[in-house]
Short mmCIF file of C-alpha atoms in Angstrom, two decimals:
data_model
loop_
_atom_site.label_atom_id
_atom_site.label_comp_id
_atom_site.label_asym_id
_atom_site.label_seq_id
_atom_site.Cartn_x
_atom_site.Cartn_y
_atom_site.Cartn_z
CA MET J 24 67.28 -54.63 11.28
CA THR J 25 65.19 -57.40 12.75
CA ASN J 26 63.11 -55.16 15.02
CA ASN J 27 59.40 -55.77 14.18
CA SER J 28 58.54 -52.10 14.34
CA LEU J 29 61.10 -51.34 11.59
CA LEU J 30 59.87 -53.99 9.16
CA PRO J 31 57.53 -51.63 7.27
CA LEU J 32 60.61 -49.57 6.40
CA LEU J 33 62.35 -52.56 4.91
CA THR J 34 59.58 -54.36 3.04
CA GLY J 35 56.29 -53.68 1.37
CA ARG J 36 54.40 -56.30 3.32
CA ASP J 37 51.55 -55.29 5.69
CA HIS J 38 52.67 -56.44 9.12
CA SER J 39 49.64 -54.94 10.92
CA GLY J 40 47.33 -57.86 10.15
CA ALA J 41 48.70 -60.09 12.89
CA SER J 42 48.42 -57.27 15.40
CA ARG J 43 44.84 -56.53 14.43
CA SER J 44 44.00 -60.23 14.81
CA ARG J 45 45.57 -60.37 18.28
CA ILE J 46 43.79 -57.17 19.32
CA GLU J 47 40.47 -58.63 18.17
CA THR J 48 41.12 -61.81 20.16
CA MET J 49 42.07 -59.94 23.31
CA THR J 50 39.10 -57.60 22.96
CA GLN J 51 36.87 -60.66 22.78
CA GLU J 52 38.54 -62.06 25.90
CA MET J 53 38.00 -58.76 27.70
CA GLY J 54 34.31 -58.79 26.74
CA THR J 55 33.56 -62.42 27.57
CA GLY J 56 36.00 -62.92 30.40
CA ARG J 57 37.09 -66.21 28.80
CA VAL J 58 40.23 -67.18 26.99
CA ALA J 59 39.86 -67.49 23.24
CA ASP J 60 42.18 -70.48 22.97
CA VAL J 61 41.04 -72.90 25.67
CA GLY J 62 43.50 -75.58 24.57
CA GLN J 63 46.46 -73.23 24.98
CA ALA J 64 45.18 -71.98 28.36
CA LEU J 65 44.83 -75.56 29.63
CA SER J 66 48.04 -76.74 28.01
CA SER J 67 45.88 -79.19 26.04
CA ASP J 68 44.83 -80.96 29.28
CA PHE J 69 41.02 -80.98 29.10
CA SER J 70 40.44 -83.59 31.83
CA ALA J 71 39.38 -81.16 34.57
CA LEU J 72 37.16 -79.17 32.22
CA SER J 73 35.61 -82.39 30.90
CA GLN J 74 34.77 -83.52 34.42
CA ILE J 75 33.14 -80.19 35.22
CA SER J 76 31.15 -80.24 31.96
CA HIS J 77 29.96 -83.78 32.68
CA ALA J 78 28.91 -82.78 36.20
CA LEU J 79 26.99 -79.82 34.79
CA ARG J 80 25.15 -82.02 32.27
CA THR J 81 24.28 -84.48 35.05
CA THR J 82 23.06 -81.66 37.26
CA ASP J 83 20.89 -80.28 34.45
CA ALA J 84 19.40 -83.72 33.79
CA ARG J 85 18.56 -84.17 37.48
CA ALA J 86 17.05 -80.68 37.59
CA ALA J 87 14.88 -81.43 34.54
CA SER J 88 13.63 -84.66 36.11
CA LEU J 89 12.85 -82.85 39.36
CA GLY J 90 11.05 -80.14 37.40
CA ASN J 91 8.79 -82.77 35.84
CA ALA J 92 8.17 -84.31 39.26
CA ALA J 93 7.25 -80.89 40.65
CA ILE J 94 4.73 -80.32 37.84
CA TRP J 95 3.29 -83.81 38.35
CA LEU J 96 2.88 -83.28 42.10
CA ASP J 97 1.39 -79.83 41.63
CA VAL J 98 -1.25 -81.16 39.23
CA MET J 99 -2.00 -84.01 41.63
CA GLN J 100 -2.33 -81.63 44.56
CA GLY J 101 -4.72 -79.46 42.56
CA SER J 102 -6.80 -82.52 41.67
CA MET J 103 -6.92 -83.60 45.30
CA ASP J 104 -8.18 -80.14 46.17
CA ARG J 105 -11.01 -80.55 43.66
CA ILE J 106 -11.87 -83.94 45.17
CA GLU J 107 -11.93 -82.40 48.63
CA GLN J 108 -14.16 -79.56 47.45
CA ALA J 109 -16.56 -82.09 45.94
CA GLY J 110 -16.83 -83.82 49.32
CA THR J 111 -17.33 -80.49 51.07
CA ALA J 112 -20.23 -79.64 48.75
CA ILE J 113 -21.98 -82.83 49.90
CA ARG J 114 -21.17 -82.45 53.62
CA ASP J 115 -22.48 -78.89 53.70
CA LYS J 116 -25.94 -80.08 52.66
CA LEU J 117 -26.18 -83.48 54.33
CA VAL J 118 -27.88 -82.58 57.61
CA ALA J 119 -30.27 -80.07 56.04
CA ALA J 120 -31.34 -82.59 53.39
CA LEU J 121 -31.86 -85.51 55.77
CA THR J 122 -33.71 -83.62 58.49
CA PRO J 123 -37.47 -84.17 58.03
CA THR J 124 -38.13 -80.48 58.59
CA GLY J 125 -35.17 -79.39 56.51
CA TYR J 126 -35.33 -77.23 53.42
CA LEU J 127 -33.48 -79.64 51.12
CA SER J 128 -34.80 -82.92 49.82
CA VAL J 129 -32.91 -86.19 49.37
CA ASP J 130 -33.46 -85.91 45.63
CA ASN J 131 -31.76 -82.50 45.52
CA LEU J 132 -28.92 -83.83 47.65
CA SER J 133 -28.54 -86.74 45.24
CA VAL J 134 -28.09 -84.32 42.34
CA VAL J 135 -25.35 -82.53 44.27
CA ALA J 136 -23.66 -85.86 44.99
CA GLN J 137 -23.84 -86.95 41.37
CA GLY J 138 -22.15 -83.71 40.36
CA ALA J 139 -19.51 -84.30 43.03
CA MET J 140 -18.94 -87.83 41.77
CA ASN J 141 -18.43 -86.52 38.22
CA ASP J 142 -16.02 -83.88 39.53
CA ILE J 143 -13.99 -86.51 41.38
CA VAL J 144 -13.75 -88.74 38.32
CA SER J 145 -12.78 -85.74 36.19
CA ALA J 146 -10.05 -84.78 38.68
CA LEU J 147 -8.70 -88.33 38.60
CA GLY J 148 -8.46 -88.15 34.82
CA ARG J 149 -5.83 -85.37 34.77
CA THR J 150 -2.78 -86.02 32.59
CA HIS J 151 0.66 -84.52 31.98
CA ASP J 152 2.51 -85.08 28.72
CA GLY J 153 -0.14 -87.64 27.80
CA ARG J 154 0.38 -89.72 30.95
CA GLY J 155 -2.25 -90.27 33.62
CA ILE J 156 -1.42 -88.47 36.87
CA PHE J 157 -3.47 -90.86 39.01
CA THR J 158 -2.74 -93.94 36.91
CA ASN J 159 1.00 -94.20 37.56
CA GLY J 160 1.88 -92.61 34.25
CA ASP J 161 -0.40 -94.77 32.09
CA PRO J 162 -0.14 -93.43 28.51
CA GLY J 163 -3.68 -94.51 27.61
CA GLY J 164 -5.17 -91.11 28.41
CA ARG J 165 -8.48 -92.52 29.67
CA ALA J 166 -10.08 -91.54 32.98
CA PRO J 167 -9.22 -94.22 35.56
CA VAL J 168 -12.84 -94.61 36.66
CA ASP J 169 -15.79 -95.49 34.42
CA VAL J 170 -18.40 -93.21 35.97
CA ASP J 171 -21.29 -94.83 34.12
CA VAL J 172 -20.43 -98.28 35.47
CA LEU J 173 -19.91 -96.82 38.93
CA ARG J 174 -23.27 -95.07 38.89
CA ALA J 175 -25.17 -98.12 37.60
CA GLU J 176 -23.60 -100.54 40.07
CA THR J 177 -24.02 -98.30 43.12
CA GLN J 178 -27.67 -97.69 42.19
CA ALA J 179 -28.11 -101.46 42.10
CA LEU J 180 -26.47 -101.75 45.54
CA ALA J 181 -28.89 -99.20 46.97
CA ALA J 182 -31.87 -100.92 45.38
CA GLY J 183 -30.82 -104.27 46.81
CA ALA J 184 -30.33 -103.02 50.39
CA THR J 185 -32.93 -104.00 52.99
CA ASP J 186 -31.97 -101.50 55.68
CA ILE J 187 -29.34 -98.91 56.59
CA ALA J 188 -26.89 -101.51 57.90
CA SER J 189 -27.03 -103.66 54.76
CA LEU J 190 -26.66 -100.51 52.64
CA MET J 191 -23.46 -99.51 54.42
CA THR J 192 -22.07 -103.03 54.26
CA ALA J 193 -22.80 -103.33 50.55
CA PHE J 194 -20.97 -100.09 49.76
CA ASP J 195 -18.04 -100.94 52.02
CA ASP J 196 -17.64 -104.32 50.32
CA TYR J 197 -17.96 -102.81 46.86
CA PHE J 198 -15.18 -100.27 47.43
CA ALA J 199 -12.92 -102.58 49.46
CA GLN J 200 -9.57 -103.77 48.11
CA GLY J 201 -10.32 -106.43 45.52
CA GLY J 202 -14.03 -105.52 45.49
CA ALA J 203 -16.35 -104.97 42.53
CA PHE J 204 -15.30 -101.31 42.18
CA GLU J 205 -11.75 -102.38 41.49
CA THR J 206 -12.90 -105.15 39.14
CA ASN J 207 -15.57 -103.31 37.17
CA ALA J 208 -15.35 -99.52 37.50
CA LEU J 209 -11.63 -98.92 38.06
CA ARG J 210 -9.77 -99.32 34.79
CA ALA J 211 -6.49 -101.20 34.79
CA PHE J 212 -3.29 -99.16 34.94
CA PRO J 213 0.38 -99.84 35.83
CA ALA J 214 0.80 -101.04 39.40
CA ASP J 215 4.17 -99.40 40.03
CA PRO J 216 4.19 -95.70 41.00
CA MET J 217 5.60 -93.17 38.57
CA GLN J 218 9.30 -92.59 39.30
CA PHE J 219 11.45 -89.56 38.45
CA PRO J 220 15.19 -90.38 38.62
CA ILE J 221 17.39 -87.87 40.45
CA GLY J 222 20.77 -89.58 40.09
CA GLU J 223 22.93 -91.87 42.22
CA GLY J 224 20.31 -94.60 41.93
CA LYS J 225 17.66 -92.50 43.68
CA SER J 226 14.28 -91.36 42.43
CA ILE J 227 11.15 -89.44 43.41
CA GLY J 228 7.98 -91.53 43.44
CA ILE J 229 4.42 -90.24 43.11
CA PRO J 230 2.71 -91.42 46.31
CA VAL J 231 -1.00 -91.46 45.36
CA SER J 232 -3.03 -93.19 42.66
CA ALA J 233 -6.69 -93.68 41.74
CA GLY J 234 -6.69 -96.97 43.64
CA ASP J 235 -5.65 -95.46 46.99
CA GLU J 236 -7.97 -95.73 49.96
CA SER J 237 -8.49 -91.97 50.32
CA VAL J 238 -9.68 -91.71 46.71
CA ARG J 239 -11.94 -94.74 47.09
CA GLU J 240 -13.49 -93.29 50.25
CA ALA J 241 -14.23 -89.98 48.53
CA LEU J 242 -15.90 -91.80 45.64
CA LYS J 243 -17.75 -94.10 48.00
CA GLU J 244 -19.34 -91.29 49.98
CA ALA J 245 -20.35 -89.41 46.82
CA ALA J 246 -21.81 -92.55 45.23
CA LEU J 247 -23.63 -93.50 48.43
CA VAL J 248 -25.36 -90.14 48.77
CA ALA J 249 -26.11 -90.06 45.03
CA ALA J 250 -27.87 -93.44 45.35
CA LEU J 251 -30.16 -92.48 48.27
CA PRO J 252 -33.25 -91.97 46.05
CA ASP J 253 -32.78 -95.56 44.78
CA LEU J 254 -33.01 -97.26 48.20
CA GLY J 255 -34.90 -100.55 48.13
CA PHE J 256 -36.52 -100.03 51.54
CA PRO J 257 -38.87 -97.38 52.93
CA VAL J 258 -37.19 -94.36 54.52
CA GLY J 259 -39.03 -92.84 57.46
CA GLY J 260 -38.06 -90.60 60.33
CA MET J 261 -36.01 -93.32 62.06
CA GLU J 262 -34.01 -94.09 58.91
CA LEU J 263 -33.42 -90.39 58.24
CA ALA J 264 -32.21 -89.91 61.80
CA GLU J 265 -29.82 -92.84 61.41
CA LEU J 266 -28.52 -91.49 58.10
CA THR J 267 -28.11 -88.05 59.68
CA THR J 268 -25.74 -89.61 62.20
CA ILE J 269 -23.92 -92.07 59.95
CA LEU J 270 -23.35 -90.13 56.72
CA PRO J 271 -21.73 -86.98 58.19
CA ALA J 272 -19.39 -89.18 60.28
CA ARG J 273 -18.38 -91.22 57.23
CA ALA J 274 -17.94 -88.07 55.13
CA ALA J 275 -15.72 -86.56 57.83
CA ALA J 276 -13.62 -89.72 57.94
CA ALA J 277 -13.23 -89.63 54.16
CA SER J 278 -12.16 -86.00 54.37
CA THR J 279 -9.54 -86.89 56.98
CA LYS J 280 -8.09 -89.58 54.73
CA LEU J 281 -7.93 -87.13 51.84
CA ALA J 282 -6.12 -84.64 54.05
CA THR J 283 -3.63 -87.35 55.01
CA SER J 284 -2.96 -88.16 51.35
CA ARG J 285 -2.51 -84.48 50.56
CA ALA J 286 -0.03 -84.21 53.43
CA VAL J 287 1.94 -87.12 51.96
CA ILE J 288 2.01 -85.38 48.58
CA GLY J 289 3.09 -82.18 50.31
CA THR J 290 5.96 -84.00 51.99
CA VAL J 291 7.21 -85.23 48.61
CA GLU J 292 6.81 -81.70 47.18
CA GLU J 293 8.92 -80.35 50.02
CA ARG J 294 11.61 -82.94 49.34
CA VAL J 295 11.63 -82.05 45.64
CA ASP J 296 11.95 -78.36 46.47
CA HIS J 297 14.82 -79.06 48.87
CA ILE J 298 16.72 -81.14 46.31
CA ARG J 299 16.17 -78.52 43.60
CA LYS J 300 17.67 -75.84 45.84
CA ASP J 301 20.68 -78.08 46.52
CA LEU J 302 21.08 -78.64 42.77
CA ASP J 303 20.94 -74.89 42.12
CA GLN J 304 23.75 -74.38 44.61
CA GLU J 305 25.75 -77.24 43.11
CA ARG J 306 25.31 -75.81 39.62
CA THR J 307 26.49 -72.40 40.79
CA LYS J 308 29.64 -73.99 42.22
CA LEU J 309 30.28 -75.93 39.02
CA GLU J 310 29.77 -72.82 36.88
CA THR J 311 32.26 -70.98 39.07
CA ARG J 312 34.81 -73.79 38.71
CA ARG J 313 34.36 -73.86 34.93
CA SER J 314 34.65 -70.08 34.75
CA ASP J 315 37.83 -70.16 36.83
CA THR J 316 39.26 -72.85 34.56
CA ILE J 317 38.76 -71.02 31.27
CA SER J 318 38.59 -67.41 32.43
CA ALA J 319 41.02 -64.80 31.15
CA ASP J 320 43.03 -62.75 33.65
CA PRO J 321 41.60 -59.25 33.06
CA TYR J 322 44.79 -57.48 34.19
CA ASP J 323 47.05 -59.63 32.03
CA THR J 324 44.72 -59.34 29.04
CA ALA J 325 44.44 -55.57 29.42
CA THR J 326 48.23 -55.25 29.62
CA ARG J 327 48.80 -57.37 26.53
CA LEU J 328 46.03 -55.51 24.71
CA GLN J 329 47.61 -52.16 25.50
CA ASN J 330 51.03 -53.36 24.36
CA GLU J 331 49.61 -54.72 21.11
CA MET J 332 47.71 -51.49 20.43
CA THR J 333 50.90 -49.51 21.05
CA ARG J 334 52.75 -51.75 18.61
CA LEU J 335 49.99 -51.33 16.02
CA GLU J 336 50.05 -47.54 16.43
CA THR J 337 53.82 -47.63 15.94
CA LEU J 338 53.45 -49.68 12.77
CA TYR J 339 50.87 -47.26 11.41
CA ALA J 340 53.02 -44.25 12.31
CA ILE J 341 56.12 -45.71 10.63
CA THR J 342 54.12 -46.71 7.57
CA ALA J 343 52.64 -43.21 7.29
CA ARG J 344 56.06 -41.62 7.65
CA LYS J 345 57.52 -43.97 5.05
CA SER J 346 54.81 -43.01 2.54
CA ARG J 347 55.80 -39.31 2.85
CA LEU J 348 59.60 -39.81 2.48
CA ARG J 349 61.51 -38.73 -0.68
CA LEU J 350 64.26 -40.99 -1.94
CA THR J 351 66.91 -38.49 -0.83
CA ASP J 352 65.38 -38.48 2.71
CA TYR J 353 65.28 -42.28 2.76
CA LEU J 354 68.97 -42.49 1.70
CA ARG J 355 70.05 -39.82 4.16
#
């Protein structure tokens, strides 16, 4: 008389509701592969699951920080490429412009150099999320170099030179560490490099800024060539010959320093990529552990689901039979 499948014969209550609820739960478990009642599956001990969830959140935070670092480095590398192209545009025309029988004039070369100088300053002004890429994350949003000040002061240097040697010395002093370029044309920005934390007290630092030597050298060579029409001394065949020797060599040296800085950036990019791959693997492992912790056994769930469906079918069959019985049949 206490058999569940016989209850519909003894009472008017609908005993199929609980079965339908259990079938729905087990169907959900079959579809998602996860237990519906995590607390019951873990016997109310959530410590292991909590540790895994915390590790996943930490991994995601580290991955987000590395993603920002990767974007930052990519933008910086693209800007360095623009700076290098600006220098190449000058180098390609140097010899032809300075040769007395050449087809380019110094004035035309100066125009090219002025354009290159503007391109370099523009590249240095790149930002990400409102922070200066080459200004160690400065939120001001201004270009790190005042091109108007730079142009005016380098023109004055050229006008004050008495010969090629004094010209070179004046420009070298101007762009040296602590020189007038740093004081007047280079705007102030945070001294510490931008850091992207990656956990365990470690971080990824951005290795190049607008004040680095490679950037200064690129600007110096562009400004020097742009100022050639403003020289304060006569330029004859001997001076042109000297410039033809000196300027390409200095431009090549500046290009080498830029390449070195780009290699340093590339090394950091490679490190970021390596760490991101490690984090992806770690996340996969953590996801597997979490899945194993709260996953439903498909065989066990399928067995219980089949048993519950059989029970529900029995309930429906008995209920249907009961509804067709006459009182005499019921009493028989």
